[in-house]
PDB file of C-alpha atoms in Angstrom:
ATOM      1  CA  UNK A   1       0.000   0.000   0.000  1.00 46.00           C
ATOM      2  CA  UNK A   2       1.182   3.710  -0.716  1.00 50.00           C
ATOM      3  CA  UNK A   3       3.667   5.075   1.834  1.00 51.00           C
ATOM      4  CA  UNK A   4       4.347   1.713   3.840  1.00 54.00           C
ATOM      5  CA  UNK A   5       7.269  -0.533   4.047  1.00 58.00           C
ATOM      6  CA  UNK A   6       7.940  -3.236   1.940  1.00 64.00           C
ATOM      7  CA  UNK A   7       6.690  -6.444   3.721  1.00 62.00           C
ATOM      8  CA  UNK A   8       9.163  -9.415   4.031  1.00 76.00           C
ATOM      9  CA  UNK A   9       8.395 -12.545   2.269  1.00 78.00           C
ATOM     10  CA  UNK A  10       7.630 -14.454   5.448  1.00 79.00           C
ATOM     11  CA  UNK A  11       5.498 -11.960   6.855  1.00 78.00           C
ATOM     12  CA  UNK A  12       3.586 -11.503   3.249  1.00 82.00           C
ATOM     13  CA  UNK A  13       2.925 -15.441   3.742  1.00 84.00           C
ATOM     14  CA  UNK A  14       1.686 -15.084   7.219  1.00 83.00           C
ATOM     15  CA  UNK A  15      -0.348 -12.337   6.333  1.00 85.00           C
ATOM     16  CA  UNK A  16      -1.998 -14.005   3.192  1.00 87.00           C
ATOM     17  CA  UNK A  17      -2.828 -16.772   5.580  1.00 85.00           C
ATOM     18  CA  UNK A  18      -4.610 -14.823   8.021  1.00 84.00           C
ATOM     19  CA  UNK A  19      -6.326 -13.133   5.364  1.00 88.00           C
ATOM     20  CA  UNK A  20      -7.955 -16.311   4.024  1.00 85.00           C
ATOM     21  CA  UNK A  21      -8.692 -17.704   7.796  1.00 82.00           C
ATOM     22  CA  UNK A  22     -10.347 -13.766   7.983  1.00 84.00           C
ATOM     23  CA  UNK A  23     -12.220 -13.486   5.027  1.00 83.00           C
ATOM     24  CA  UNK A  24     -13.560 -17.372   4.548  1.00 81.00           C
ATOM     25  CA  UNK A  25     -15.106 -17.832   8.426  1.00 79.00           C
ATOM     26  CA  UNK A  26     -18.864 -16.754   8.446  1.00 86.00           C
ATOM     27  CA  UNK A  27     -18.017 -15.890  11.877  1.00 90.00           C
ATOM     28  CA  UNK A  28     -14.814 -13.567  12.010  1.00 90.00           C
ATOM     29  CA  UNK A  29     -14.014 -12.583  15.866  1.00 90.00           C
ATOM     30  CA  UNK A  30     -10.926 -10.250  17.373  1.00 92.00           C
ATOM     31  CA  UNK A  31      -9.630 -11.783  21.001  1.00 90.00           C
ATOM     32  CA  UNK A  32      -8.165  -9.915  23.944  1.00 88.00           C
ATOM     33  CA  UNK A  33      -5.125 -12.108  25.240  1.00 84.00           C
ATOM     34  CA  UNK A  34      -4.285  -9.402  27.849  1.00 79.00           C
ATOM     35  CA  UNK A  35      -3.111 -11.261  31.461  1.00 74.00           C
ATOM     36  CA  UNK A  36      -3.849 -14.443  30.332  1.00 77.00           C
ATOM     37  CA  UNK A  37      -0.374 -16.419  31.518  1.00 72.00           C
ATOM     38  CA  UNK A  38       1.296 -18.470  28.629  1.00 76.00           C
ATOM     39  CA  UNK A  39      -0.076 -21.754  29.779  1.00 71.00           C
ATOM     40  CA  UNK A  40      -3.177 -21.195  30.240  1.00 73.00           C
ATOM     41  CA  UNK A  41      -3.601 -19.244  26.885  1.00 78.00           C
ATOM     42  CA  UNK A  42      -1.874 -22.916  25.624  1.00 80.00           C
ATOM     43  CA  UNK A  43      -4.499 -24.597  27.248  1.00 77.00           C
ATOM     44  CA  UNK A  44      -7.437 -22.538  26.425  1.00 76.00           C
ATOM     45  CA  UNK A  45      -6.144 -22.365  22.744  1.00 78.00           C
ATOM     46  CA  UNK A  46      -5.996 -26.423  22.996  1.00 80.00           C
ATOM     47  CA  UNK A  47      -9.911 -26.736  24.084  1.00 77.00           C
ATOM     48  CA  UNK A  48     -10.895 -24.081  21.729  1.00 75.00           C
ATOM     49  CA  UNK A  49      -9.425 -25.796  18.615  1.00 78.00           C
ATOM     50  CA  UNK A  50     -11.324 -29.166  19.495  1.00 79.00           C
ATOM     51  CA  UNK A  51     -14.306 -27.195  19.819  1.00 75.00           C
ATOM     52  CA  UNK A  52     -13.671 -26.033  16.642  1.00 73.00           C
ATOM     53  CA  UNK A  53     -12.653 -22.685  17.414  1.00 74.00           C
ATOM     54  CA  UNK A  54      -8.650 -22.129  16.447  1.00 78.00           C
ATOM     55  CA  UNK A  55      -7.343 -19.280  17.551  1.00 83.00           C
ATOM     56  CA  UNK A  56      -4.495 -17.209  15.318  1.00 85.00           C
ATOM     57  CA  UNK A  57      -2.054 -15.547  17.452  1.00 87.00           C
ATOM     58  CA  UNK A  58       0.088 -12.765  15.924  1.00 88.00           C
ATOM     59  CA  UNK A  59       1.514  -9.252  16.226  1.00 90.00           C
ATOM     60  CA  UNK A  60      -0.822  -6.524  15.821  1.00 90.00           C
ATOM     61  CA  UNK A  61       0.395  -4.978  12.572  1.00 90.00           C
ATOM     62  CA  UNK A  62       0.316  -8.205  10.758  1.00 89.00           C
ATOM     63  CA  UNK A  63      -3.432  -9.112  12.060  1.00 91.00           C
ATOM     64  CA  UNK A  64      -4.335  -5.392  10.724  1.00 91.00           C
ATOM     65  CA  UNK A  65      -2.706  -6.479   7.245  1.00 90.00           C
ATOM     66  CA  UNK A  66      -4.301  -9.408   7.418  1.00 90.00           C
ATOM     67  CA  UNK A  67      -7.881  -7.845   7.779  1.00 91.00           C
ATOM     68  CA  UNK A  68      -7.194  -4.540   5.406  1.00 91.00           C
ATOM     69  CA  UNK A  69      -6.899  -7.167   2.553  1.00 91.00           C
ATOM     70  CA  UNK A  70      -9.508  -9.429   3.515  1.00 91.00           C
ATOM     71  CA  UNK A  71     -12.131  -6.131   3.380  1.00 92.00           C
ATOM     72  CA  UNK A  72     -11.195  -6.217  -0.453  1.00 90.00           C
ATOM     73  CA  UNK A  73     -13.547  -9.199  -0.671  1.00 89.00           C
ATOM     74  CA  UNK A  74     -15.839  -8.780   2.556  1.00 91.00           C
ATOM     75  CA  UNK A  75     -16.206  -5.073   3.844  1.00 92.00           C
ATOM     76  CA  UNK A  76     -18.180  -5.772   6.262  1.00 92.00           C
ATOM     77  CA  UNK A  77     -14.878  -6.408   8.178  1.00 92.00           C
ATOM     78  CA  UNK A  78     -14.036  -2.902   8.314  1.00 94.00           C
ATOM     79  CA  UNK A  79     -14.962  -2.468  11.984  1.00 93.00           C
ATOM     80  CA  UNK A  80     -12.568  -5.126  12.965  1.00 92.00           C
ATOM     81  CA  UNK A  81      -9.708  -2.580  12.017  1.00 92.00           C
ATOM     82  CA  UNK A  82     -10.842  -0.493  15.470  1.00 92.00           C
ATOM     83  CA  UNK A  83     -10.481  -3.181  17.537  1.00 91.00           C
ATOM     84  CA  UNK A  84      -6.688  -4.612  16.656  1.00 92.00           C
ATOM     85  CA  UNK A  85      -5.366  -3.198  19.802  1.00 89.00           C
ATOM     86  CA  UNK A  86      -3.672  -4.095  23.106  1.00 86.00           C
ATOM     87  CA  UNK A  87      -2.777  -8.274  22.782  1.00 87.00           C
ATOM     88  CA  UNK A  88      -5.036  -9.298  20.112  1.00 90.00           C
ATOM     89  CA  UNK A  89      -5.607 -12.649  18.305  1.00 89.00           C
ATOM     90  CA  UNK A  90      -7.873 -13.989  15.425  1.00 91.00           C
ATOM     91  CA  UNK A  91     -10.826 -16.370  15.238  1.00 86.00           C
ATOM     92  CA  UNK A  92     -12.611 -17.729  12.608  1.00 85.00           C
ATOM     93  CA  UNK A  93     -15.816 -19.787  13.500  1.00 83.00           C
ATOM     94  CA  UNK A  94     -19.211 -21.280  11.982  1.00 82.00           C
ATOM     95  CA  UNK A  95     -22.238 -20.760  14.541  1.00 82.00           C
ATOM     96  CA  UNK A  96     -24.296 -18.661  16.596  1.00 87.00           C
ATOM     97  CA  UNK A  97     -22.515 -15.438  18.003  1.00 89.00           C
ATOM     98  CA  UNK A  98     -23.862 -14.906  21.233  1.00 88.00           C
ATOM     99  CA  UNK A  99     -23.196 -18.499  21.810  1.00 85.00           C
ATOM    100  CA  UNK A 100     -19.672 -18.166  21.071  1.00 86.00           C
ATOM    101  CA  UNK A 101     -19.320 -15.294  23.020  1.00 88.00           C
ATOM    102  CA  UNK A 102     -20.680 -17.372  25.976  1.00 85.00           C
ATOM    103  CA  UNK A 103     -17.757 -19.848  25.309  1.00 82.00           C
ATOM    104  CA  UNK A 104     -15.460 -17.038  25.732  1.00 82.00           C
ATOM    105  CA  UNK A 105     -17.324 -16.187  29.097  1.00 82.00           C
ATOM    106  CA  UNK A 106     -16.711 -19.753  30.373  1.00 79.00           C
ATOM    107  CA  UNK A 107     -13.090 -19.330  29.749  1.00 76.00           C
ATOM    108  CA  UNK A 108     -12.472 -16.815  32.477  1.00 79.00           C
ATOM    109  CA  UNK A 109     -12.023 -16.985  36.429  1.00 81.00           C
ATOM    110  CA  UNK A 110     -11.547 -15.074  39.302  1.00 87.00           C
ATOM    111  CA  UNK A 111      -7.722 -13.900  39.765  1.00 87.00           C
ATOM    112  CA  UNK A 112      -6.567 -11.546  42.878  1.00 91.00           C
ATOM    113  CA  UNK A 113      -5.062  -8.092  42.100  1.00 91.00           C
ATOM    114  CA  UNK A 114      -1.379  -7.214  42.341  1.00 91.00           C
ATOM    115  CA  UNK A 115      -1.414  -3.522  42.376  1.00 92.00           C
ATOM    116  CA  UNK A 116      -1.782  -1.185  39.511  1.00 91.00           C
ATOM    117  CA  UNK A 117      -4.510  -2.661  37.640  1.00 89.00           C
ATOM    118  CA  UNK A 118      -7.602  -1.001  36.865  1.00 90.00           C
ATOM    119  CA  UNK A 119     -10.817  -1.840  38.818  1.00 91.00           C
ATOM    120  CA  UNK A 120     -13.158  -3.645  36.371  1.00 87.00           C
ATOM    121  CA  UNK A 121     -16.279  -2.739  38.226  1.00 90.00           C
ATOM    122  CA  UNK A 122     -16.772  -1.451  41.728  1.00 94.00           C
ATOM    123  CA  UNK A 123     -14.716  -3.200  44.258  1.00 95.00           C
ATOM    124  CA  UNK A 124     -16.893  -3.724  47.451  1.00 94.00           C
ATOM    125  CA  UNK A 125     -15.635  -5.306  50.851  1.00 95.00           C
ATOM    126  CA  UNK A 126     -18.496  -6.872  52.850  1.00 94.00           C
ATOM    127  CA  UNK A 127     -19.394  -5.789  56.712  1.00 94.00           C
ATOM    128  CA  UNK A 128     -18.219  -8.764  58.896  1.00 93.00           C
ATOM    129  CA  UNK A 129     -15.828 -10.752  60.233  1.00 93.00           C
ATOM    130  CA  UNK A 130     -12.724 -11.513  58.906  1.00 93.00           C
ATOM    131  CA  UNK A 131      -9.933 -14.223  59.076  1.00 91.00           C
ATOM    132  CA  UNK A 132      -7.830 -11.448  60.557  1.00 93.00           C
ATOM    133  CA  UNK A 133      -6.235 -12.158  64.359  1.00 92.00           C
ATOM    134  CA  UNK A 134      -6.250  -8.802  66.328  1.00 93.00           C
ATOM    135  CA  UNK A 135      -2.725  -6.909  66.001  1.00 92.00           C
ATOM    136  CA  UNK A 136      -1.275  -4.845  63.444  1.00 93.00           C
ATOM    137  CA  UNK A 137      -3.651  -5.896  60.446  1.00 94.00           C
ATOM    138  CA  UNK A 138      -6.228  -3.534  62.542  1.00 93.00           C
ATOM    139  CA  UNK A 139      -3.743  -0.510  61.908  1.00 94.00           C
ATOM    140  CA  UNK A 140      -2.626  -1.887  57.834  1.00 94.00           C
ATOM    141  CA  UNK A 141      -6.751  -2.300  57.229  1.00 95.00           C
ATOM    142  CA  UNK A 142      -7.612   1.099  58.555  1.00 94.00           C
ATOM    143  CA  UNK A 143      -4.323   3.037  56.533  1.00 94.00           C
ATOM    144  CA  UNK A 144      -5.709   1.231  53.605  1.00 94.00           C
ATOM    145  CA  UNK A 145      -9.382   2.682  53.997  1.00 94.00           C
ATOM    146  CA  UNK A 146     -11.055  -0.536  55.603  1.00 95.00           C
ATOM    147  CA  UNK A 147     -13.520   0.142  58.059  1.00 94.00           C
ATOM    148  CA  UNK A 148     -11.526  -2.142  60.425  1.00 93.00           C
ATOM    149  CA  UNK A 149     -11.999  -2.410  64.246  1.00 94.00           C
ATOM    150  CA  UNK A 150     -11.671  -5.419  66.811  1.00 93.00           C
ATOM    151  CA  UNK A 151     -15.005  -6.536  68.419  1.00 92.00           C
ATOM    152  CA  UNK A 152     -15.167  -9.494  70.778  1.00 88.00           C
ATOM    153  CA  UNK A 153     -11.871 -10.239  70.089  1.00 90.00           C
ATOM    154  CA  UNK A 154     -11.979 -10.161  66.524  1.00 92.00           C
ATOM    155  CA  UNK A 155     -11.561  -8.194  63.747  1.00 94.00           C
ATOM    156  CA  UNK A 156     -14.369  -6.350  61.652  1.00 94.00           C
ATOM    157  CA  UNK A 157     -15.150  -4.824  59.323  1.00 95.00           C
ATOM    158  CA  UNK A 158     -18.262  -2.432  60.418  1.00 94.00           C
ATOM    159  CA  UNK A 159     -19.848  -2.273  57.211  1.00 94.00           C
ATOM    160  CA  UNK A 160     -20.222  -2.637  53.368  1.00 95.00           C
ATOM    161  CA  UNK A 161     -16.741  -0.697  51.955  1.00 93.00           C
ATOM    162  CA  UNK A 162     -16.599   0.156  47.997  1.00 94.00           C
ATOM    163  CA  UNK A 163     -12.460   0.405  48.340  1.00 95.00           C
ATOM    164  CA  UNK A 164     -11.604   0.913  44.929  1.00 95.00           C
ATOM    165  CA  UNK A 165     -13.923   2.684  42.283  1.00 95.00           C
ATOM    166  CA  UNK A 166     -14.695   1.074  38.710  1.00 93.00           C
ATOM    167  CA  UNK A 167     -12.066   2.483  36.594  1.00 91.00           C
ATOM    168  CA  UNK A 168      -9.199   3.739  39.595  1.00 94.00           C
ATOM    169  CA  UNK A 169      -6.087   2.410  39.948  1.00 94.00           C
ATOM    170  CA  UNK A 170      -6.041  -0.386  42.637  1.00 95.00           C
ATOM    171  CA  UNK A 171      -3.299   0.357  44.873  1.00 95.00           C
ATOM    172  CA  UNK A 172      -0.738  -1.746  46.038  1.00 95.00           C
ATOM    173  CA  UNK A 173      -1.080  -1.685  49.812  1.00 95.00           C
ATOM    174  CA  UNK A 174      -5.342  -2.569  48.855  1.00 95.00           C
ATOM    175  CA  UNK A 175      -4.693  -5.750  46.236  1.00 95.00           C
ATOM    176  CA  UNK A 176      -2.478  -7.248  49.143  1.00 94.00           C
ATOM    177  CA  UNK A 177      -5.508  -6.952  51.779  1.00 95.00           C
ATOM    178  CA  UNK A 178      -7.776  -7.641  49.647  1.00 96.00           C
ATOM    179  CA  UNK A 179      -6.063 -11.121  48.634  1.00 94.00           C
ATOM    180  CA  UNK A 180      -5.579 -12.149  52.195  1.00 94.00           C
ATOM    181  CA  UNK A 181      -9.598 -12.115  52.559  1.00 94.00           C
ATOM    182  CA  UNK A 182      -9.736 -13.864  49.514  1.00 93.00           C
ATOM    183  CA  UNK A 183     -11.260 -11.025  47.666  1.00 94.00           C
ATOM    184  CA  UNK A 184     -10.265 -11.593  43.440  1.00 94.00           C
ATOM    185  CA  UNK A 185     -11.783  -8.412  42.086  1.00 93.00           C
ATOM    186  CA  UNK A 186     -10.031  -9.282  38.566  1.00 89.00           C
ATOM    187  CA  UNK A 187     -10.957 -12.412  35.516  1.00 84.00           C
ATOM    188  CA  UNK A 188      -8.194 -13.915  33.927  1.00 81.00           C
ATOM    189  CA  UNK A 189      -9.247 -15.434  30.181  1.00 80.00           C
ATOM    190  CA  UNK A 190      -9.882 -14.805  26.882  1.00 83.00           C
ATOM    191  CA  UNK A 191     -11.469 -11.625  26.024  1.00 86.00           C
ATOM    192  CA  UNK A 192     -14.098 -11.374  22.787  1.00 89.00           C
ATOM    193  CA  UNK A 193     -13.383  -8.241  21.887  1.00 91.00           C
ATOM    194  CA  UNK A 194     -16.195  -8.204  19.051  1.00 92.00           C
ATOM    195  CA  UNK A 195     -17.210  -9.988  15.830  1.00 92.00           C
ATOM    196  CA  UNK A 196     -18.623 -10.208  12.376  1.00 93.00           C
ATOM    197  CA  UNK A 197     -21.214 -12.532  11.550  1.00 93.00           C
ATOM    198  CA  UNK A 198     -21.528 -12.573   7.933  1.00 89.00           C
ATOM    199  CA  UNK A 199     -22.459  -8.758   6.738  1.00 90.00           C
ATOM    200  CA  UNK A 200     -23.331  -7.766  10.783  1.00 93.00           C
ATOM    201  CA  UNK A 201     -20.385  -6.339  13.327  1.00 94.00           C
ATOM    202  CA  UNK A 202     -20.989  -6.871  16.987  1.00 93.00           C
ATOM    203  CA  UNK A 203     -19.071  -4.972  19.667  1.00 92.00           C
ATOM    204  CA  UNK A 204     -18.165  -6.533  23.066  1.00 90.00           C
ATOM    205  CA  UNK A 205     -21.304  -4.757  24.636  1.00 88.00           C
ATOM    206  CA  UNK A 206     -23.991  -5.924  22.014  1.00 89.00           C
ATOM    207  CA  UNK A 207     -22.659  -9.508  22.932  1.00 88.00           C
ATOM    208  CA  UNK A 208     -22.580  -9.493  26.832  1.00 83.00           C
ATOM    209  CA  UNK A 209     -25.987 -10.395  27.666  1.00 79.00           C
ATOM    210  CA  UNK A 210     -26.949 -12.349  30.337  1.00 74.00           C
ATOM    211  CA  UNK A 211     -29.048 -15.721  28.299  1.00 72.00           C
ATOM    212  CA  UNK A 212     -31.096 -16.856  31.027  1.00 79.00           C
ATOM    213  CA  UNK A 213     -32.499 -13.660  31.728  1.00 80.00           C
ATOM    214  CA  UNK A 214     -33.312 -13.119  28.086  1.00 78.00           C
ATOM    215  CA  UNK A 215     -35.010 -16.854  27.754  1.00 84.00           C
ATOM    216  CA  UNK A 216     -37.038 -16.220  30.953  1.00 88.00           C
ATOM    217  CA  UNK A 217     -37.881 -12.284  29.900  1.00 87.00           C
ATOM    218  CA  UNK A 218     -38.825 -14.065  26.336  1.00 88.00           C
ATOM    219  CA  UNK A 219     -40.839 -16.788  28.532  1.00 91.00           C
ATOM    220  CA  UNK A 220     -42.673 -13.883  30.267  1.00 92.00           C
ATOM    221  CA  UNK A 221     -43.301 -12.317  27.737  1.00 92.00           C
ATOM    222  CA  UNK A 222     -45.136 -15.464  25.492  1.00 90.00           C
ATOM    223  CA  UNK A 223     -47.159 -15.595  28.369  1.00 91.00           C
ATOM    224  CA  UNK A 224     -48.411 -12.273  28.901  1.00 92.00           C
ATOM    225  CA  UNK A 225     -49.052 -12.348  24.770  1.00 92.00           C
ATOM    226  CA  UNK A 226     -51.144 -15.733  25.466  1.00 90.00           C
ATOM    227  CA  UNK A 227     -53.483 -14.011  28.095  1.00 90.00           C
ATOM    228  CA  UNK A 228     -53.965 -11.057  26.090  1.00 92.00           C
ATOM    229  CA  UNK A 229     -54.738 -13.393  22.707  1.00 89.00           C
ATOM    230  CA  UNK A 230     -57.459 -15.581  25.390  1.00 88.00           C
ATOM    231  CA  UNK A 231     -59.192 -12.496  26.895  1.00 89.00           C
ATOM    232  CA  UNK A 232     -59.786 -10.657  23.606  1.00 90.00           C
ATOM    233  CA  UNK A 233     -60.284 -14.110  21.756  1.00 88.00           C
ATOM    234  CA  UNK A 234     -58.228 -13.932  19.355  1.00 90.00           C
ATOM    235  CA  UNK A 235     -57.563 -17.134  17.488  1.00 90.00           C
ATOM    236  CA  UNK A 236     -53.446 -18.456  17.123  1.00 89.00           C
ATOM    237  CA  UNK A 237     -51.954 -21.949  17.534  1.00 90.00           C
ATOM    238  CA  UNK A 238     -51.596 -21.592  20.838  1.00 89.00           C
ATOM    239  CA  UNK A 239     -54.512 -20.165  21.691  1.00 87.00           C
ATOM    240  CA  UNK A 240     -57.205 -22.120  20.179  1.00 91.00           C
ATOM    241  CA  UNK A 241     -57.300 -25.118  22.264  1.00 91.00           C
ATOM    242  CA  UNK A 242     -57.571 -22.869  25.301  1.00 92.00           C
ATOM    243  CA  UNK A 243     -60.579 -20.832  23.442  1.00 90.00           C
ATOM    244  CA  UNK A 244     -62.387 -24.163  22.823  1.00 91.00           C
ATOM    245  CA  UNK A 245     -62.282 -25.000  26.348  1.00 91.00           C
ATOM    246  CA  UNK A 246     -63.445 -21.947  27.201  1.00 89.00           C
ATOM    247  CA  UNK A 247     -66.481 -21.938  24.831  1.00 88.00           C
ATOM    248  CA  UNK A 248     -67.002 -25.313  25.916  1.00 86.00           C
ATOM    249  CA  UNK A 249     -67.441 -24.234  29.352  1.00 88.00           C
ATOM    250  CA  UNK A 250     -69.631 -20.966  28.581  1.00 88.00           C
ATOM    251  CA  UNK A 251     -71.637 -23.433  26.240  1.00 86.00           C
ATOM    252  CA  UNK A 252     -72.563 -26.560  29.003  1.00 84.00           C
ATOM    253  CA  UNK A 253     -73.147 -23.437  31.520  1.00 84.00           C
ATOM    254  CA  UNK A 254     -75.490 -21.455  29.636  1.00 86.00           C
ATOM    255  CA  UNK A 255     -77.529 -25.176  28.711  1.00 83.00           C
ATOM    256  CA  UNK A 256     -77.458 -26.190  32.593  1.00 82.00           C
ATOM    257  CA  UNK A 257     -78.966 -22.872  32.931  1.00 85.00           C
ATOM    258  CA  UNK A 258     -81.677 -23.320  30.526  1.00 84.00           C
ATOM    259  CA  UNK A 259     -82.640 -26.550  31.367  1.00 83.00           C
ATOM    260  CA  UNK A 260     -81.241 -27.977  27.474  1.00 83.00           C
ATOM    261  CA  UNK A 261     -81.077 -31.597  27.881  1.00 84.00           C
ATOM    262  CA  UNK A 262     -78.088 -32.857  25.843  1.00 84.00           C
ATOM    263  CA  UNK A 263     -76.353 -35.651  26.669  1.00 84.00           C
ATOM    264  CA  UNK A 264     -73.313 -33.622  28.762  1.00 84.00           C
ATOM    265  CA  UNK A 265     -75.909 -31.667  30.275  1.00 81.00           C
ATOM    266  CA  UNK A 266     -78.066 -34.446  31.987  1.00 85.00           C
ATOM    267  CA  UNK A 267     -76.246 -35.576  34.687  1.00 86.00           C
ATOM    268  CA  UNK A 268     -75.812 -31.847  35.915  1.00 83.00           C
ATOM    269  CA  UNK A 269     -79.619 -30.976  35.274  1.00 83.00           C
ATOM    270  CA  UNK A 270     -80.577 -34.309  36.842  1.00 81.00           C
ATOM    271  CA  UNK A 271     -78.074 -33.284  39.973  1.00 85.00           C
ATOM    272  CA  UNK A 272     -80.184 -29.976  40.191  1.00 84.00           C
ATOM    273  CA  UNK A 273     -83.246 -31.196  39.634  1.00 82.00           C
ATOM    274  CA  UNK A 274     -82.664 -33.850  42.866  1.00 85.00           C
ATOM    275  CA  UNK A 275     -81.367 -31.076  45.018  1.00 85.00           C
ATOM    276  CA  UNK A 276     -84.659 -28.954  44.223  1.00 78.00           C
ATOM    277  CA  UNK A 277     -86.703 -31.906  44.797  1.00 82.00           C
ATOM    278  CA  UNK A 278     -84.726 -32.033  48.505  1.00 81.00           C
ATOM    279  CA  UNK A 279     -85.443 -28.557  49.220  1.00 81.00           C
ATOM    280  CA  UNK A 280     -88.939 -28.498  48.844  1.00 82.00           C
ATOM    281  CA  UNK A 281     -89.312 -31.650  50.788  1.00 79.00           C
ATOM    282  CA  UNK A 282     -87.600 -30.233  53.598  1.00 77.00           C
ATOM    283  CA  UNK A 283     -89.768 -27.227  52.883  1.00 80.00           C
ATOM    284  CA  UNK A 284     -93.450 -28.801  53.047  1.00 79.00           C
ATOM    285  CA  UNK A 285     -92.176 -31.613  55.738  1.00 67.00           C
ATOM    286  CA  UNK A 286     -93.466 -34.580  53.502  1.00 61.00           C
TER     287      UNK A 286
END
């Protein structure tokens, strides 16, 4: 391309091979590597590929090579370009997106802070006790920002603490406490980044949604579409058979009613016609 450096041969054959993994995948997806130790990543990469899910790992500029040719056949992997940042690998995978992103999800665990890292989300310390014996941990806890204090011979902490706001830096002096109470505010795994499914790009955020909560909002909401489709009568699939019932209910009511003898109706008009016949014995005494 105009104004950059030749490529070496190698590289051009790396790059052309990307490109094809790229641009032939319905499913093209970018992957954040960042913190994930070398084995696991081996590991990860291992389970992945028998799932049928192999992951391309290469330097930045020759994944963003890799893509800017591929978009000469499928444009639609333009937005991809954005996202080639940080520690970044390739996938290239048949199937539903949201369940691969889920995949991805499964990937990643709990791992405690060192110092330096920035707080994913809030981190809040519970009100209780802790594992802590009373002594100098009291003095380290309260430096720190804990609401420490010894009660009964123990130490607390007097109530719910957010130590470290979404975004800050954790400090040092915090990631050490908050490891001793076994408190892992960070995930270690793989990271998908975001993803083109054919002619559609979906960022990180369009992708992180919790699935249960969907099925069981969806679940609600079939059934609040069913009552409404019974009390106005209006006739689908589903709500026929309940509408028969229904009808068939109004219908042997309204002939009880009216005395019409059919052959569902007698042993209910016969039933009524006995405990008449009671009454107005007890009635007249005979």
């Amino acid at each position: 391309m105009p104004g950059r450096k030749t490529l070496r041969p190698e590289k051009i054959a790396r790059v052309e091979a990307m490109r094809a993994t790229v641009a032939s995948g319905k499913v093209t997806a970018l992957v954040g590597l960042r913190g994930v130790p070398a084995s696991a990543l081996q590991s990860m990469r291992q389970e992945l590929r028998n799932r049928g899910h192999p992951i391309l790992v290469a330097p930045n500029s020759t994944i963003r090579h890799a893509i800017e040719r591929a978009i000469e056949t499928r444009p639609s992997l333009q937005p991809l370009l954005a996202q080639v940042e940080d520690q970044t690998a390739v996938l290239s995978a048949e199937g539903n997106p949201f369940a691969l992103f889920a995949e991805f999800a499964a990937t990643r665990s709990p791992t405690p802070a060192r110092g330096g890292e920035s707080a994913p989300a809030d981190i809040v310390v519970p009100a209780g006790t802790t594992s802590f014996k009373p002594g100098p941990i009291v003095g380290e806890l309260q430096h720190a920002g804990f609401p420490a204090a010894i009660e009964k011979g123990k130490v607390v902490l007097k109530r719910d603490t957010t130590i470290v706001k979404q975004g800050a830096t954790i400090p040092r002096e915090v990631a050490g406490l908050l490891t001793r109470m076994d408190i892992f505010p960070l995930e270690v795994g793989l990271d998908l980044r975001a993803l083109v499914d054919g002619d559609t790009f979906y960022p990180h955020d369009a992708l992180a949604i919790d699935l249960e909560a969907l099925r069981a909002s969806f679940a609600r909401s079939a059934r609040a579409a069913l009552g409404l489709a019974v009390e106005i009568a209006y006739p689908t699939e589903t709500s026929i058979p309940i509408l028969l019932a229904r009808a068939h209910r109004s219908a042997l009511g309204l002939a009880v009613a009216g005395g019409y003898i059919t052959k569902e109706t007698i042993p209910a008009l016969f039933a009524r016609a006995m405990r008449e016949a009671a009454a107005i014995q007890h009635l007249t005494g005979k």
